[in-house]
Amino acid sequence: MRPQLTILLLAMLSGVTSTQAQQANPQGIYTCVDAKGRKLTSDRPIAECTDREQKVLNPSGTVKAKVGPSLTAHERTEQEAREKAEQEERARINEEKRRDRALLIRYPNKGVHDKERTEALAQIGVVRQAAANRVEELMRQRAAANEEMEFYKKDPSKAPPSVRRQVDEVAQSLAVQGRFIADQDSELKRVNARFDEELARLKQLWAMQSPAAATKAR
């Protein structure tokens, strides 16, 4: 019985030792050339090459993987900044592609785009014309009030309060309408600029779709 027990214990110890050896020795062989130009080899990452790339070789000698150099805090910060910039650039490109697809769906050809531009400008024009009509009406009111104030030109303080109030109100209303019309003029320029920018991009997109689409875009 004793010889059998001894053999069993040895087998168990041998198994533990083998397992521990496998855990201590990673799969592959590390190799690198250090700062002094020496080619180093080890069964684990090489301390002398933490500042440079190390290759992990298969038993056959082929490259299994590459281990990058250990980064300093400053280098890690720079790497993270680069990665963030790359992510933002990818997001920008994806957003640009999304907008391009939306543009093509909305404006399959130049005719559709021109029609929408005309309608958008017409809506602003209606609002601006209403303001212009209001200005004409206010100008008539101001002329009437000024005509009445002619009787008191030597001493305007003697004019009736209602007349003086009307002159002030008309002046204020004219200023408001003037600013509103200026805003509408700015809006006309903004809308035209947007459609011009869209059209420039659409011409490129239509040209990429087909030669026929490019001909219609001209």
PDB file of C-alpha atoms in Angstrom:
ATOM      1  CA  MET A   1       0.000   0.000   0.000  1.00  0.00           C
ATOM      2  CA  ARG A   2       2.784   2.408   0.894  1.00  0.00           C
ATOM      3  CA  PRO A   3       4.521   2.365  -2.515  1.00  0.00           C
ATOM      4  CA  GLN A   4       1.142   3.034  -4.174  1.00  0.00           C
ATOM      5  CA  LEU A   5       0.456   5.988  -1.837  1.00  0.00           C
ATOM      6  CA  THR A   6       3.881   7.425  -2.573  1.00  0.00           C
ATOM      7  CA  ILE A   7       3.333   7.163  -6.297  1.00  0.00           C
ATOM      8  CA  LEU A   8      -0.070   8.877  -5.951  1.00  0.00           C
ATOM      9  CA  LEU A   9       1.405  11.740  -3.942  1.00  0.00           C
ATOM     10  CA  LEU A  10       4.215  12.226  -6.433  1.00  0.00           C
ATOM     11  CA  ALA A  11       1.735  12.296  -9.286  1.00  0.00           C
ATOM     12  CA  MET A  12      -0.334  14.931  -7.485  1.00  0.00           C
ATOM     13  CA  LEU A  13       2.728  17.058  -6.722  1.00  0.00           C
ATOM     14  CA  SER A  14       3.877  16.737 -10.304  1.00  0.00           C
ATOM     15  CA  GLY A  15       0.487  17.953 -11.526  1.00  0.00           C
ATOM     16  CA  VAL A  16       0.562  21.013  -9.274  1.00  0.00           C
ATOM     17  CA  THR A  17       4.091  21.874 -10.340  1.00  0.00           C
ATOM     18  CA  SER A  18       3.133  21.598 -14.007  1.00  0.00           C
ATOM     19  CA  THR A  19       0.093  23.845 -13.557  1.00  0.00           C
ATOM     20  CA  GLN A  20       2.083  26.460 -11.684  1.00  0.00           C
ATOM     21  CA  ALA A  21       4.747  26.418 -14.368  1.00  0.00           C
ATOM     22  CA  GLN A  22       2.150  26.992 -17.074  1.00  0.00           C
ATOM     23  CA  GLN A  23       0.703  29.976 -15.194  1.00  0.00           C
ATOM     24  CA  ALA A  24       4.147  31.487 -14.528  1.00  0.00           C
ATOM     25  CA  ASN A  25       5.245  31.145 -18.157  1.00  0.00           C
ATOM     26  CA  PRO A  26       2.959  32.964 -20.634  1.00  0.00           C
ATOM     27  CA  GLN A  27       2.367  31.509 -24.040  1.00  0.00           C
ATOM     28  CA  GLY A  28       5.004  32.862 -26.410  1.00  0.00           C
ATOM     29  CA  ILE A  29       8.504  34.259 -26.308  1.00  0.00           C
ATOM     30  CA  TYR A  30       9.175  37.992 -25.913  1.00  0.00           C
ATOM     31  CA  THR A  31      11.933  39.538 -27.975  1.00  0.00           C
ATOM     32  CA  CYS A  32      13.165  43.083 -28.559  1.00  0.00           C
ATOM     33  CA  VAL A  33      16.228  45.219 -29.234  1.00  0.00           C
ATOM     34  CA  ASP A  34      17.032  47.452 -26.255  1.00  0.00           C
ATOM     35  CA  ALA A  35      18.455  50.979 -26.230  1.00  0.00           C
ATOM     36  CA  LYS A  36      21.997  49.603 -26.440  1.00  0.00           C
ATOM     37  CA  GLY A  37      21.203  47.611 -29.563  1.00  0.00           C
ATOM     38  CA  ARG A  38      21.135  44.245 -27.818  1.00  0.00           C
ATOM     39  CA  LYS A  39      18.609  41.695 -28.923  1.00  0.00           C
ATOM     40  CA  LEU A  40      16.915  40.313 -25.812  1.00  0.00           C
ATOM     41  CA  THR A  41      14.653  37.301 -25.430  1.00  0.00           C
ATOM     42  CA  SER A  42      12.547  36.190 -22.479  1.00  0.00           C
ATOM     43  CA  ASP A  43       9.484  34.163 -21.570  1.00  0.00           C
ATOM     44  CA  ARG A  44       7.890  37.287 -20.079  1.00  0.00           C
ATOM     45  CA  PRO A  45       7.803  41.041 -20.860  1.00  0.00           C
ATOM     46  CA  ILE A  46      11.340  42.427 -20.939  1.00  0.00           C
ATOM     47  CA  ALA A  47      11.979  45.243 -18.458  1.00  0.00           C
ATOM     48  CA  GLU A  48      14.767  46.751 -20.574  1.00  0.00           C
ATOM     49  CA  CYS A  49      12.290  47.294 -23.447  1.00  0.00           C
ATOM     50  CA  THR A  50       9.351  48.925 -21.664  1.00  0.00           C
ATOM     51  CA  ASP A  51      10.064  52.049 -23.727  1.00  0.00           C
ATOM     52  CA  ARG A  52       9.764  50.270 -27.066  1.00  0.00           C
ATOM     53  CA  GLU A  53       7.774  47.644 -28.940  1.00  0.00           C
ATOM     54  CA  GLN A  54       8.243  43.979 -28.035  1.00  0.00           C
ATOM     55  CA  LYS A  55       7.312  41.043 -30.246  1.00  0.00           C
ATOM     56  CA  VAL A  56       5.669  37.913 -28.904  1.00  0.00           C
ATOM     57  CA  LEU A  57       6.773  34.854 -30.916  1.00  0.00           C
ATOM     58  CA  ASN A  58       5.164  31.478 -31.346  1.00  0.00           C
ATOM     59  CA  PRO A  59       7.311  28.405 -30.687  1.00  0.00           C
ATOM     60  CA  SER A  60       7.808  28.261 -34.460  1.00  0.00           C
ATOM     61  CA  GLY A  61       9.374  31.737 -34.431  1.00  0.00           C
ATOM     62  CA  THR A  62       6.514  33.520 -36.151  1.00  0.00           C
ATOM     63  CA  VAL A  63       5.163  36.745 -34.653  1.00  0.00           C
ATOM     64  CA  LYS A  64       2.109  36.075 -32.546  1.00  0.00           C
ATOM     65  CA  ALA A  65       1.520  39.571 -31.214  1.00  0.00           C
ATOM     66  CA  LYS A  66       3.170  42.919 -30.555  1.00  0.00           C
ATOM     67  CA  VAL A  67       3.283  44.676 -27.212  1.00  0.00           C
ATOM     68  CA  GLY A  68       3.497  48.440 -27.330  1.00  0.00           C
ATOM     69  CA  PRO A  69       5.821  50.464 -25.118  1.00  0.00           C
ATOM     70  CA  SER A  70       4.680  51.472 -21.647  1.00  0.00           C
ATOM     71  CA  LEU A  71       3.465  55.067 -21.735  1.00  0.00           C
ATOM     72  CA  THR A  72       4.262  57.853 -19.308  1.00  0.00           C
ATOM     73  CA  ALA A  73       1.393  59.899 -17.849  1.00  0.00           C
ATOM     74  CA  HIS A  74       2.096  62.648 -20.383  1.00  0.00           C
ATOM     75  CA  GLU A  75       2.175  60.172 -23.281  1.00  0.00           C
ATOM     76  CA  ARG A  76      -1.081  58.575 -22.113  1.00  0.00           C
ATOM     77  CA  THR A  77      -2.693  62.021 -22.011  1.00  0.00           C
ATOM     78  CA  GLU A  78      -1.503  62.728 -25.557  1.00  0.00           C
ATOM     79  CA  GLN A  79      -2.713  59.340 -26.768  1.00  0.00           C
ATOM     80  CA  GLU A  80      -6.133  59.874 -25.195  1.00  0.00           C
ATOM     81  CA  ALA A  81      -6.313  63.306 -26.829  1.00  0.00           C
ATOM     82  CA  ARG A  82      -5.463  61.787 -30.223  1.00  0.00           C
ATOM     83  CA  GLU A  83      -8.053  59.050 -29.770  1.00  0.00           C
ATOM     84  CA  LYS A  84     -10.687  61.621 -28.775  1.00  0.00           C
ATOM     85  CA  ALA A  85      -9.865  63.750 -31.819  1.00  0.00           C
ATOM     86  CA  GLU A  86     -10.143  60.680 -34.055  1.00  0.00           C
ATOM     87  CA  GLN A  87     -13.517  59.777 -32.532  1.00  0.00           C
ATOM     88  CA  GLU A  88     -14.773  63.328 -33.052  1.00  0.00           C
ATOM     89  CA  GLU A  89     -13.582  63.282 -36.655  1.00  0.00           C
ATOM     90  CA  ARG A  90     -15.349  59.960 -37.280  1.00  0.00           C
ATOM     91  CA  ALA A  91     -18.508  61.390 -35.709  1.00  0.00           C
ATOM     92  CA  ARG A  92     -18.230  64.488 -37.913  1.00  0.00           C
ATOM     93  CA  ILE A  93     -17.845  62.379 -41.051  1.00  0.00           C
ATOM     94  CA  ASN A  94     -20.820  60.198 -40.076  1.00  0.00           C
ATOM     95  CA  GLU A  95     -22.937  63.290 -39.407  1.00  0.00           C
ATOM     96  CA  GLU A  96     -21.910  64.748 -42.763  1.00  0.00           C
ATOM     97  CA  LYS A  97     -22.949  61.536 -44.510  1.00  0.00           C
ATOM     98  CA  ARG A  98     -26.274  61.594 -42.671  1.00  0.00           C
ATOM     99  CA  ARG A  99     -26.920  65.185 -43.783  1.00  0.00           C
ATOM    100  CA  ASP A 100     -25.989  64.315 -47.363  1.00  0.00           C
ATOM    101  CA  ARG A 101     -28.468  61.424 -47.398  1.00  0.00           C
ATOM    102  CA  ALA A 102     -31.178  63.685 -45.976  1.00  0.00           C
ATOM    103  CA  LEU A 103     -30.453  66.334 -48.621  1.00  0.00           C
ATOM    104  CA  LEU A 104     -30.738  63.828 -51.460  1.00  0.00           C
ATOM    105  CA  ILE A 105     -34.016  62.487 -50.109  1.00  0.00           C
ATOM    106  CA  ARG A 106     -35.459  65.993 -49.748  1.00  0.00           C
ATOM    107  CA  TYR A 107     -34.085  67.337 -53.033  1.00  0.00           C
ATOM    108  CA  PRO A 108     -33.794  64.592 -55.658  1.00  0.00           C
ATOM    109  CA  ASN A 109     -33.208  67.213 -58.362  1.00  0.00           C
ATOM    110  CA  LYS A 110     -32.617  70.945 -58.885  1.00  0.00           C
ATOM    111  CA  GLY A 111     -36.233  71.652 -59.755  1.00  0.00           C
ATOM    112  CA  VAL A 112     -37.431  70.587 -56.318  1.00  0.00           C
ATOM    113  CA  HIS A 113     -34.735  72.669 -54.656  1.00  0.00           C
ATOM    114  CA  ASP A 114     -35.543  75.764 -56.729  1.00  0.00           C
ATOM    115  CA  LYS A 115     -39.242  75.434 -55.925  1.00  0.00           C
ATOM    116  CA  GLU A 116     -38.618  75.289 -52.179  1.00  0.00           C
ATOM    117  CA  ARG A 117     -36.295  78.291 -52.372  1.00  0.00           C
ATOM    118  CA  THR A 118     -38.966  80.287 -54.202  1.00  0.00           C
ATOM    119  CA  GLU A 119     -41.626  79.359 -51.645  1.00  0.00           C
ATOM    120  CA  ALA A 120     -39.385  80.227 -48.683  1.00  0.00           C
ATOM    121  CA  LEU A 121     -38.484  83.623 -50.156  1.00  0.00           C
ATOM    122  CA  ALA A 122     -42.115  84.313 -51.031  1.00  0.00           C
ATOM    123  CA  GLN A 123     -43.219  83.756 -47.423  1.00  0.00           C
ATOM    124  CA  ILE A 124     -40.666  86.266 -46.183  1.00  0.00           C
ATOM    125  CA  GLY A 125     -41.689  88.638 -48.953  1.00  0.00           C
ATOM    126  CA  VAL A 126     -45.327  88.569 -47.838  1.00  0.00           C
ATOM    127  CA  VAL A 127     -44.366  89.494 -44.288  1.00  0.00           C
ATOM    128  CA  ARG A 128     -42.024  92.231 -45.478  1.00  0.00           C
ATOM    129  CA  GLN A 129     -44.653  93.689 -47.796  1.00  0.00           C
ATOM    130  CA  ALA A 130     -47.141  93.860 -44.922  1.00  0.00           C
ATOM    131  CA  ALA A 131     -44.590  95.849 -42.936  1.00  0.00           C
ATOM    132  CA  ALA A 132     -43.961  98.124 -45.926  1.00  0.00           C
ATOM    133  CA  ASN A 133     -47.699  98.770 -46.237  1.00  0.00           C
ATOM    134  CA  ARG A 134     -47.811  99.653 -42.555  1.00  0.00           C
ATOM    135  CA  VAL A 135     -44.954 102.131 -43.089  1.00  0.00           C
ATOM    136  CA  GLU A 136     -46.918 103.839 -45.884  1.00  0.00           C
ATOM    137  CA  GLU A 137     -49.921 104.165 -43.600  1.00  0.00           C
ATOM    138  CA  LEU A 138     -47.764 105.593 -40.820  1.00  0.00           C
ATOM    139  CA  MET A 139     -46.202 108.059 -43.234  1.00  0.00           C
ATOM    140  CA  ARG A 140     -49.701 109.373 -44.102  1.00  0.00           C
ATOM    141  CA  GLN A 141     -50.507 109.680 -40.405  1.00  0.00           C
ATOM    142  CA  ARG A 142     -47.255 111.548 -39.792  1.00  0.00           C
ATOM    143  CA  ALA A 143     -47.990 113.915 -42.697  1.00  0.00           C
ATOM    144  CA  ALA A 144     -51.421 114.686 -41.245  1.00  0.00           C
ATOM    145  CA  ALA A 145     -49.977 115.236 -37.772  1.00  0.00           C
ATOM    146  CA  ASN A 146     -47.197 117.452 -39.120  1.00  0.00           C
ATOM    147  CA  GLU A 147     -49.742 119.478 -41.048  1.00  0.00           C
ATOM    148  CA  GLU A 148     -51.685 120.060 -37.836  1.00  0.00           C
ATOM    149  CA  MET A 149     -48.481 120.925 -35.974  1.00  0.00           C
ATOM    150  CA  GLU A 150     -47.855 123.687 -38.545  1.00  0.00           C
ATOM    151  CA  PHE A 151     -50.339 125.817 -36.599  1.00  0.00           C
ATOM    152  CA  TYR A 152     -48.060 125.592 -33.558  1.00  0.00           C
ATOM    153  CA  LYS A 153     -44.640 125.764 -35.220  1.00  0.00           C
ATOM    154  CA  LYS A 154     -43.790 129.012 -33.393  1.00  0.00           C
ATOM    155  CA  ASP A 155     -44.506 127.354 -30.039  1.00  0.00           C
ATOM    156  CA  PRO A 156     -44.997 123.544 -30.325  1.00  0.00           C
ATOM    157  CA  SER A 157     -45.705 123.381 -26.593  1.00  0.00           C
ATOM    158  CA  LYS A 158     -49.098 124.948 -27.267  1.00  0.00           C
ATOM    159  CA  ALA A 159     -50.133 122.039 -29.520  1.00  0.00           C
ATOM    160  CA  PRO A 160     -52.894 119.796 -28.078  1.00  0.00           C
ATOM    161  CA  PRO A 161     -51.528 116.809 -26.097  1.00  0.00           C
ATOM    162  CA  SER A 162     -53.339 114.409 -28.423  1.00  0.00           C
ATOM    163  CA  VAL A 163     -51.529 115.842 -31.466  1.00  0.00           C
ATOM    164  CA  ARG A 164     -48.123 115.754 -29.770  1.00  0.00           C
ATOM    165  CA  ARG A 165     -48.825 112.200 -28.594  1.00  0.00           C
ATOM    166  CA  GLN A 166     -49.777 111.145 -32.105  1.00  0.00           C
ATOM    167  CA  VAL A 167     -46.521 112.547 -33.505  1.00  0.00           C
ATOM    168  CA  ASP A 168     -44.502 110.611 -30.917  1.00  0.00           C
ATOM    169  CA  GLU A 169     -46.424 107.375 -31.432  1.00  0.00           C
ATOM    170  CA  VAL A 170     -46.064 107.559 -35.203  1.00  0.00           C
ATOM    171  CA  ALA A 171     -42.309 108.154 -34.876  1.00  0.00           C
ATOM    172  CA  GLN A 172     -41.947 105.168 -32.540  1.00  0.00           C
ATOM    173  CA  SER A 173     -44.021 102.933 -34.827  1.00  0.00           C
ATOM    174  CA  LEU A 174     -41.966 103.945 -37.856  1.00  0.00           C
ATOM    175  CA  ALA A 175     -38.777 103.021 -35.994  1.00  0.00           C
ATOM    176  CA  VAL A 176     -40.225  99.620 -35.043  1.00  0.00           C
ATOM    177  CA  GLN A 177     -41.337  98.879 -38.588  1.00  0.00           C
ATOM    178  CA  GLY A 178     -37.972 100.010 -39.942  1.00  0.00           C
ATOM    179  CA  ARG A 179     -36.157  97.537 -37.701  1.00  0.00           C
ATOM    180  CA  PHE A 180     -38.613  94.791 -38.632  1.00  0.00           C
ATOM    181  CA  ILE A 181     -38.093  95.369 -42.359  1.00  0.00           C
ATOM    182  CA  ALA A 182     -34.322  95.336 -41.851  1.00  0.00           C
ATOM    183  CA  ASP A 183     -34.691  91.973 -40.064  1.00  0.00           C
ATOM    184  CA  GLN A 184     -36.689  90.589 -42.981  1.00  0.00           C
ATOM    185  CA  ASP A 185     -34.038  91.772 -45.434  1.00  0.00           C
ATOM    186  CA  SER A 186     -31.407  89.964 -43.358  1.00  0.00           C
ATOM    187  CA  GLU A 187     -33.592  86.859 -43.324  1.00  0.00           C
ATOM    188  CA  LEU A 188     -33.878  86.971 -47.115  1.00  0.00           C
ATOM    189  CA  LYS A 189     -30.083  87.043 -47.394  1.00  0.00           C
ATOM    190  CA  ARG A 190     -29.713  84.222 -44.845  1.00  0.00           C
ATOM    191  CA  VAL A 191     -32.222  81.981 -46.621  1.00  0.00           C
ATOM    192  CA  ASN A 192     -30.651  82.655 -50.018  1.00  0.00           C
ATOM    193  CA  ALA A 193     -27.205  81.867 -48.615  1.00  0.00           C
ATOM    194  CA  ARG A 194     -28.497  78.592 -47.127  1.00  0.00           C
ATOM    195  CA  PHE A 195     -30.029  77.508 -50.419  1.00  0.00           C
ATOM    196  CA  ASP A 196     -26.862  78.502 -52.295  1.00  0.00           C
ATOM    197  CA  GLU A 197     -24.753  76.390 -49.916  1.00  0.00           C
ATOM    198  CA  GLU A 198     -27.145  73.457 -50.222  1.00  0.00           C
ATOM    199  CA  LEU A 199     -27.165  73.715 -54.012  1.00  0.00           C
ATOM    200  CA  ALA A 200     -23.372  73.656 -54.190  1.00  0.00           C
ATOM    201  CA  ARG A 201     -23.292  70.456 -52.150  1.00  0.00           C
ATOM    202  CA  LEU A 202     -26.257  68.926 -53.977  1.00  0.00           C
ATOM    203  CA  LYS A 203     -24.580  69.406 -57.335  1.00  0.00           C
ATOM    204  CA  GLN A 204     -21.686  67.291 -56.078  1.00  0.00           C
ATOM    205  CA  LEU A 205     -24.027  64.615 -54.707  1.00  0.00           C
ATOM    206  CA  TRP A 206     -26.163  64.511 -57.849  1.00  0.00           C
ATOM    207  CA  ALA A 207     -23.010  64.206 -59.963  1.00  0.00           C
ATOM    208  CA  MET A 208     -21.892  61.203 -57.899  1.00  0.00           C
ATOM    209  CA  GLN A 209     -25.237  59.494 -58.388  1.00  0.00           C
ATOM    210  CA  SER A 210     -25.316  59.346 -62.172  1.00  0.00           C
ATOM    211  CA  PRO A 211     -24.308  61.269 -65.308  1.00  0.00           C
ATOM    212  CA  ALA A 212     -27.993  61.991 -65.977  1.00  0.00           C
ATOM    213  CA  ALA A 213     -28.434  63.604 -62.566  1.00  0.00           C
ATOM    214  CA  ALA A 214     -25.324  65.700 -63.155  1.00  0.00           C
ATOM    215  CA  THR A 215     -26.807  67.023 -66.419  1.00  0.00           C
ATOM    216  CA  LYS A 216     -30.047  68.077 -64.660  1.00  0.00           C
ATOM    217  CA  ALA A 217     -28.052  69.804 -61.900  1.00  0.00           C
ATOM    218  CA  ARG A 218     -26.376  72.187 -64.358  1.00  0.00           C
TER     219      ARG A 218
END
